[in-house]
Each structure stands twice: as C-alpha cells, then as structure tokens.
Amino acid sequence: AQSVTQLDSQVPVFEEAPVELRCNYSSSVSVYLFWYVQYPNQGLQLLLKYLSGSTLVESINGFEAEFNKSQTSFHLRKPSVHISDTAEYFCAVVSYNTDKLIFGTGTRLQVFP
Amino acid sequence: DTAVSQTPKYLVTQMGNDKSIKCEQNLGHDTMYWYKQDSKKFLKIMFSYNNKELIINETVPNRFSPKSPDKAHLNLHINSLELGDSAVYFCASSQAPARSTDTQYFGPGTRLTVL
C-alpha cells in the first residue's frame, strides 16, 4: 500500500521569501507523484506532476518539485512567494497497479506581507 | 463554463435524514470520483466510476450509495445521516482512471453539516 507524509501542517513565510513544502512517500512499487493546490473555499487544482524522465518538474506559476527516489521525496519549492500563493498544498501518489490517488494531510502555506 | 459542478454548495441537515449531492462534469471524461475531506483537511477517496461502472468502493458505510445515470453525472446519496458524516465532499473527474495519471479535475465541494 502507498502512503504520503507531509511533515509540516503549516508553513508561515513572508512575501518574496523562498519556501519548501516537504513530501515523503512510501510504496513497494513505482509511483507517480502530484502536487495539488486548494485555494480558500475552492476545489483542488493540479499544480504539477512527475511521471517519468527529468526528476525536476515545474509549474506555470514558478513552483518546482524534484523527485528523489533514494529519499522517497517530492518536495515542492518556490524561490519567491506571493500573497496569492496562500493556500493548502497536497502531495499525492498513485501507483501503476491501483486506481486510487492517495493524498497527504496537506500543508497550509500562509504568506504574510 | 464550470468544468465540474456540484449542488448544493452547502447542506445543513438533522441526524437521521437522507440527502443527496449531485455532480456533473462537462469535460467529456470517462471517470468520476467522490472524495471526503474531514475537518483536518484529510482527503480520502470514497468511490470511483469509469464509464458508469463502479471501480473503486472504499471502506465506506453502506449508507452511502453513489449513482451514475450517465458518464457526465455521479450523484451521492446518504441515508440516515450521522454527526460523523459532517465534512466537505468533493466530486472529481478525469479522462481515464487514476493509474493512467490523467489529471483529476475537482468540483468546488459540498460542505455537509449534520446537526
């Protein structure tokens, strides 16, 4: 069975500072990895995903995540955050032999002016 | 145009009542899902349908019954509501089932409060 751990439930940061949201996963088979974002009072939206190939994946709004197989991690980073990045961020995994997207418990990113 | 829509947005009801939540997607997707998000924001799959066929049925009380009249709709009916059913319920859709890695598109959620 797969599982996802997001170590930080909340990450407060000032605007224009860098941020890293941590995600570790556990699985006995190969997995695909996702980051979803949930803005206040909205549904989840895909931010980025790793399927294969280059271990560094980027989103259109400046976030990036790096797949590290040896450390079973998929941390999300942004070099300079904006107020509008305030949201809940969910890491998720799916394996090739299951149809379930397994979510972590989420990290609330709070950006202060 | 809303891609995945849910009605109602808010639902407040008494224990023991029966209620339904409706979901519609206009993306032409074959797969639809119901997720439950609890008060701690933990999100868990409940059901998944592919081409109107049930493919995932997690350990959910049988008071919860999904119904897919066609590929564009997946409704959730809940009988004998309990306090613990209070949560936000999200509908989602994707072109193919989750193992395909197709992006899942989520609705805005239905906040159910059981008094």
Tab-separated table of C-alpha atoms in Angstrom:
chain	number	residue	atom	x	y	z
A	1	ALA	CA	0.000	0.000	0.000
A	2	GLN	CA	1.088	3.541	-0.648
A	3	SER	CA	1.193	6.378	1.850
A	4	VAL	CA	2.163	10.034	1.772
A	5	THR	CA	3.603	12.101	4.611
A	6	GLN	CA	3.627	15.872	4.637
A	7	LEU	CA	5.725	16.742	7.639
A	8	ASP	CA	4.610	20.349	8.026
A	9	SER	CA	0.948	21.113	8.650
A	10	GLN	CA	1.584	24.866	8.422
A	11	VAL	CA	4.326	26.947	6.848
A	12	PRO	CA	4.247	30.702	7.529
A	13	VAL	CA	6.511	32.801	5.320
A	14	PHE	CA	6.941	36.442	4.334
A	15	GLU	CA	6.272	37.612	0.811
A	16	GLU	CA	9.229	37.261	-1.593
A	17	ALA	CA	10.922	34.706	0.668
A	18	PRO	CA	11.735	31.192	-0.611
A	19	VAL	CA	9.680	28.253	0.570
A	20	GLU	CA	9.919	24.464	0.617
A	21	LEU	CA	6.982	22.172	1.364
A	22	ARG	CA	8.086	18.674	2.204
A	23	CYS	CA	6.567	15.441	0.956
A	24	ASN	CA	7.730	11.875	1.507
A	25	TYR	CA	6.044	8.779	0.208
A	26	SER	CA	6.114	5.076	0.901
A	27	SER	CA	5.448	2.421	-1.709
A	28	SER	CA	6.663	-1.046	-2.669
A	29	VAL	CA	6.089	-0.317	-6.377
A	30	SER	CA	6.832	2.556	-8.704
A	31	VAL	CA	4.625	5.575	-8.217
A	32	TYR	CA	3.618	8.744	-9.968
A	33	LEU	CA	3.670	11.920	-7.886
A	34	PHE	CA	1.484	15.002	-7.832
A	35	TRP	CA	1.106	18.321	-6.067
A	36	TYR	CA	-2.393	19.780	-5.888
A	37	VAL	CA	-3.300	23.228	-4.533
A	38	GLN	CA	-6.542	24.206	-2.818
A	39	TYR	CA	-7.252	27.943	-2.606
A	40	PRO	CA	-9.703	29.064	0.098
A	41	ASN	CA	-13.230	27.781	-0.488
A	42	GLN	CA	-12.320	26.089	-3.756
A	43	GLY	CA	-11.697	22.593	-5.062
A	44	LEU	CA	-8.242	21.187	-5.695
A	45	GLN	CA	-6.240	22.068	-8.822
A	46	LEU	CA	-3.240	20.234	-10.202
A	47	LEU	CA	-0.035	22.203	-9.697
A	48	LEU	CA	2.474	19.773	-11.210
A	49	LYS	CA	3.171	16.079	-11.602
A	50	TYR	CA	6.091	13.710	-12.049
A	51	LEU	CA	5.563	10.732	-14.311
A	52	SER	CA	8.989	9.881	-15.705
A	53	GLY	CA	12.061	11.472	-17.248
A	54	SER	CA	13.623	14.573	-15.726
A	55	THR	CA	13.301	14.477	-11.968
A	56	LEU	CA	12.706	18.238	-11.799
A	57	VAL	CA	9.213	19.358	-12.804
A	58	GLU	CA	7.912	22.896	-12.950
A	59	SER	CA	4.540	24.609	-12.830
A	60	ILE	CA	3.490	27.684	-14.780
A	61	ASN	CA	3.406	29.873	-11.663
A	62	GLY	CA	7.000	29.377	-10.540
A	63	PHE	CA	6.753	26.285	-8.326
A	64	GLU	CA	9.019	23.315	-8.902
A	65	ALA	CA	9.357	19.879	-7.351
A	66	GLU	CA	12.138	17.342	-7.509
A	67	PHE	CA	11.623	13.600	-7.417
A	68	ASN	CA	14.260	11.913	-5.289
A	69	LYS	CA	13.896	8.148	-5.482
A	70	SER	CA	16.598	7.323	-2.940
A	71	GLN	CA	15.000	9.575	-0.335
A	72	THR	CA	11.438	8.803	-1.491
A	73	SER	CA	10.699	12.519	-1.538
A	74	PHE	CA	8.955	15.005	-3.793
A	75	HIS	CA	9.461	18.375	-2.116
A	76	LEU	CA	7.821	21.487	-3.545
A	77	ARG	CA	9.788	24.716	-3.771
A	78	LYS	CA	9.372	28.283	-4.888
A	79	PRO	CA	12.216	30.834	-4.799
A	80	SER	CA	9.962	33.836	-4.094
A	81	VAL	CA	6.370	33.545	-2.882
A	82	HIS	CA	3.472	35.956	-3.371
A	83	ILE	CA	0.498	36.698	-1.163
A	84	SER	CA	-1.637	34.910	-3.754
A	85	ASP	CA	0.217	31.646	-3.067
A	86	THR	CA	-1.574	31.384	0.279
A	87	ALA	CA	-3.392	28.065	0.053
A	88	GLU	CA	-3.418	24.436	1.165
A	89	TYR	CA	-0.968	22.232	-0.746
A	90	PHE	CA	-1.483	18.483	-1.080
A	91	CYS	CA	1.071	15.925	-2.182
A	92	ALA	CA	-0.399	12.764	-3.738
A	93	VAL	CA	0.722	9.464	-5.235
A	94	VAL	CA	-0.747	6.832	-7.493
A	95	SER	CA	0.883	3.548	-8.431
A	96	TYR	CA	0.689	1.759	-11.767
A	97	ASN	CA	-1.354	-1.088	-10.262
A	98	THR	CA	-4.084	0.889	-8.499
A	99	ASP	CA	-6.680	3.477	-9.421
A	100	LYS	CA	-6.511	5.340	-6.125
A	101	LEU	CA	-4.925	8.757	-5.760
A	102	ILE	CA	-3.577	8.799	-2.185
A	103	PHE	CA	-3.259	12.244	-0.628
A	104	GLY	CA	-1.084	13.538	2.180
A	105	THR	CA	-2.621	15.517	5.015
A	106	GLY	CA	-1.819	18.852	3.395
A	107	THR	CA	0.403	21.823	4.238
A	108	ARG	CA	-1.111	25.238	4.742
A	109	LEU	CA	1.149	27.882	3.216
A	110	GLN	CA	0.445	31.296	4.722
A	111	VAL	CA	2.225	34.196	3.036
A	112	PHE	CA	2.459	37.433	5.023
A	113	PRO	CA	3.136	40.909	3.593
B	1	ASP	CA	-18.122	27.328	-18.155
B	2	THR	CA	-17.764	25.300	-14.980
B	3	ALA	CA	-15.913	22.052	-15.691
B	4	VAL	CA	-17.048	20.090	-12.616
B	5	SER	CA	-20.065	21.388	-10.744
B	6	GLN	CA	-21.697	20.216	-7.549
B	7	THR	CA	-25.021	21.042	-5.926
B	8	PRO	CA	-25.707	22.102	-3.319
B	9	LYS	CA	-22.676	24.058	-2.131
B	10	TYR	CA	-23.846	23.924	1.480
B	11	LEU	CA	-26.084	21.352	3.118
B	12	VAL	CA	-27.242	21.567	6.722
B	13	THR	CA	-29.474	18.790	7.991
B	14	GLN	CA	-30.536	16.843	11.049
B	15	MET	CA	-29.244	13.453	12.119
B	16	GLY	CA	-31.219	10.604	10.623
B	17	ASN	CA	-32.211	12.439	7.448
B	18	ASP	CA	-31.472	11.252	3.909
B	19	LYS	CA	-29.764	13.656	1.499
B	20	SER	CA	-28.234	13.694	-1.972
B	21	ILE	CA	-25.377	15.613	-3.551
B	22	LYS	CA	-25.252	15.974	-7.324
B	23	CYS	CA	-22.181	16.229	-9.548
B	24	GLU	CA	-21.894	16.993	-13.231
B	25	GLN	CA	-18.851	17.356	-15.481
B	26	ASN	CA	-18.811	18.858	-18.968
B	27	LEU	CA	-15.270	17.766	-19.838
B	28	GLY	CA	-16.275	14.590	-21.652
B	29	HIS	CA	-14.358	12.494	-19.131
B	30	ASP	CA	-14.996	8.786	-18.601
B	31	THR	CA	-14.055	8.598	-14.908
B	32	MET	CA	-15.638	10.295	-11.909
B	33	TYR	CA	-14.856	10.218	-8.210
B	34	TRP	CA	-16.198	11.145	-4.799
B	35	TYR	CA	-13.774	12.244	-2.087
B	36	LYS	CA	-14.402	13.141	1.558
B	37	GLN	CA	-12.363	15.898	3.234
B	38	ASP	CA	-12.618	15.887	7.011
B	39	SER	CA	-12.216	18.775	9.434
B	40	LYS	CA	-8.427	18.283	9.450
B	41	LYS	CA	-8.366	18.668	5.642
B	42	PHE	CA	-7.516	14.975	5.116
B	43	LEU	CA	-8.799	13.955	1.696
B	44	LYS	CA	-9.805	10.347	1.037
B	45	ILE	CA	-11.287	8.570	-1.961
B	46	MET	CA	-14.740	7.089	-1.436
B	47	PHE	CA	-15.896	5.895	-4.849
B	48	SER	CA	-14.823	5.923	-8.460
B	49	TYR	CA	-16.812	5.174	-11.599
B	50	ASN	CA	-15.457	4.537	-15.078
B	51	ASN	CA	-17.983	4.584	-17.915
B	52	LYS	CA	-20.783	4.277	-15.370
B	53	GLU	CA	-19.160	1.211	-13.777
B	54	LEU	CA	-18.048	1.194	-10.143
B	55	ILE	CA	-14.272	0.580	-9.999
B	56	ILE	CA	-13.397	1.799	-6.509
B	57	ASN	CA	-15.526	1.296	-3.437
B	58	GLU	CA	-13.518	2.147	-0.345
B	59	THR	CA	-14.474	1.079	3.146
B	60	VAL	CA	-17.460	3.376	3.307
B	61	PRO	CA	-20.660	2.673	5.297
B	62	ASN	CA	-23.374	1.277	3.050
B	63	ARG	CA	-25.478	4.297	4.000
B	64	PHE	CA	-23.515	5.973	1.190
B	65	SER	CA	-24.670	4.997	-2.281
B	66	PRO	CA	-23.275	6.516	-5.463
B	67	LYS	CA	-25.306	6.542	-8.652
B	68	SER	CA	-24.086	7.284	-12.156
B	69	PRO	CA	-27.003	7.757	-14.560
B	70	ASP	CA	-24.577	8.620	-17.373
B	71	LYS	CA	-20.876	9.363	-17.819
B	72	ALA	CA	-21.344	13.053	-17.085
B	73	HIS	CA	-23.096	12.621	-13.740
B	74	LEU	CA	-22.196	10.996	-10.441
B	75	ASN	CA	-24.548	11.566	-7.546
B	76	LEU	CA	-24.034	10.644	-3.905
B	77	HIS	CA	-26.960	9.622	-1.744
B	78	ILE	CA	-26.547	9.351	2.010
B	79	ASN	CA	-29.109	7.613	4.226
B	80	SER	CA	-29.587	8.049	7.962
B	81	LEU	CA	-27.068	10.846	8.304
B	82	GLU	CA	-24.788	10.810	11.352
B	83	LEU	CA	-22.745	13.533	13.041
B	84	GLY	CA	-19.541	11.959	11.728
B	85	ASP	CA	-20.704	12.472	8.148
B	86	SER	CA	-20.087	16.198	8.524
B	87	ALA	CA	-17.333	17.027	6.028
B	88	VAL	CA	-16.669	18.588	2.660
B	89	TYR	CA	-17.430	16.221	-0.204
B	90	PHE	CA	-15.594	16.726	-3.476
B	91	CYS	CA	-16.514	15.338	-6.841
B	92	ALA	CA	-13.757	14.964	-9.432
B	93	SER	CA	-13.335	13.660	-12.950
B	94	SER	CA	-10.533	12.506	-15.255
B	95	GLN	CA	-10.325	11.157	-18.767
B	96	ALA	CA	-9.211	7.718	-17.562
B	97	PRO	CA	-8.824	6.029	-14.139
B	98	ALA	CA	-6.170	7.223	-11.709
B	99	ARG	CA	-3.441	4.764	-12.729
B	100	SER	CA	-3.413	6.471	-16.129
B	101	THR	CA	-2.043	9.596	-14.361
B	102	ASP	CA	-4.589	11.770	-16.137
B	103	THR	CA	-5.197	14.986	-14.236
B	104	GLN	CA	-8.187	14.904	-11.941
B	105	TYR	CA	-10.420	17.990	-12.052
B	106	PHE	CA	-12.224	18.792	-8.824
B	107	GLY	CA	-15.543	20.434	-8.186
B	108	PRO	CA	-15.913	23.272	-5.651
B	109	GLY	CA	-17.073	20.936	-2.891
B	110	THR	CA	-20.249	20.486	-0.857
B	111	ARG	CA	-19.986	21.332	2.833
B	112	LEU	CA	-22.285	18.959	4.709
B	113	THR	CA	-23.131	19.771	8.309
B	114	VAL	CA	-25.142	17.250	10.319
B	115	LEU	CA	-26.737	18.639	13.483
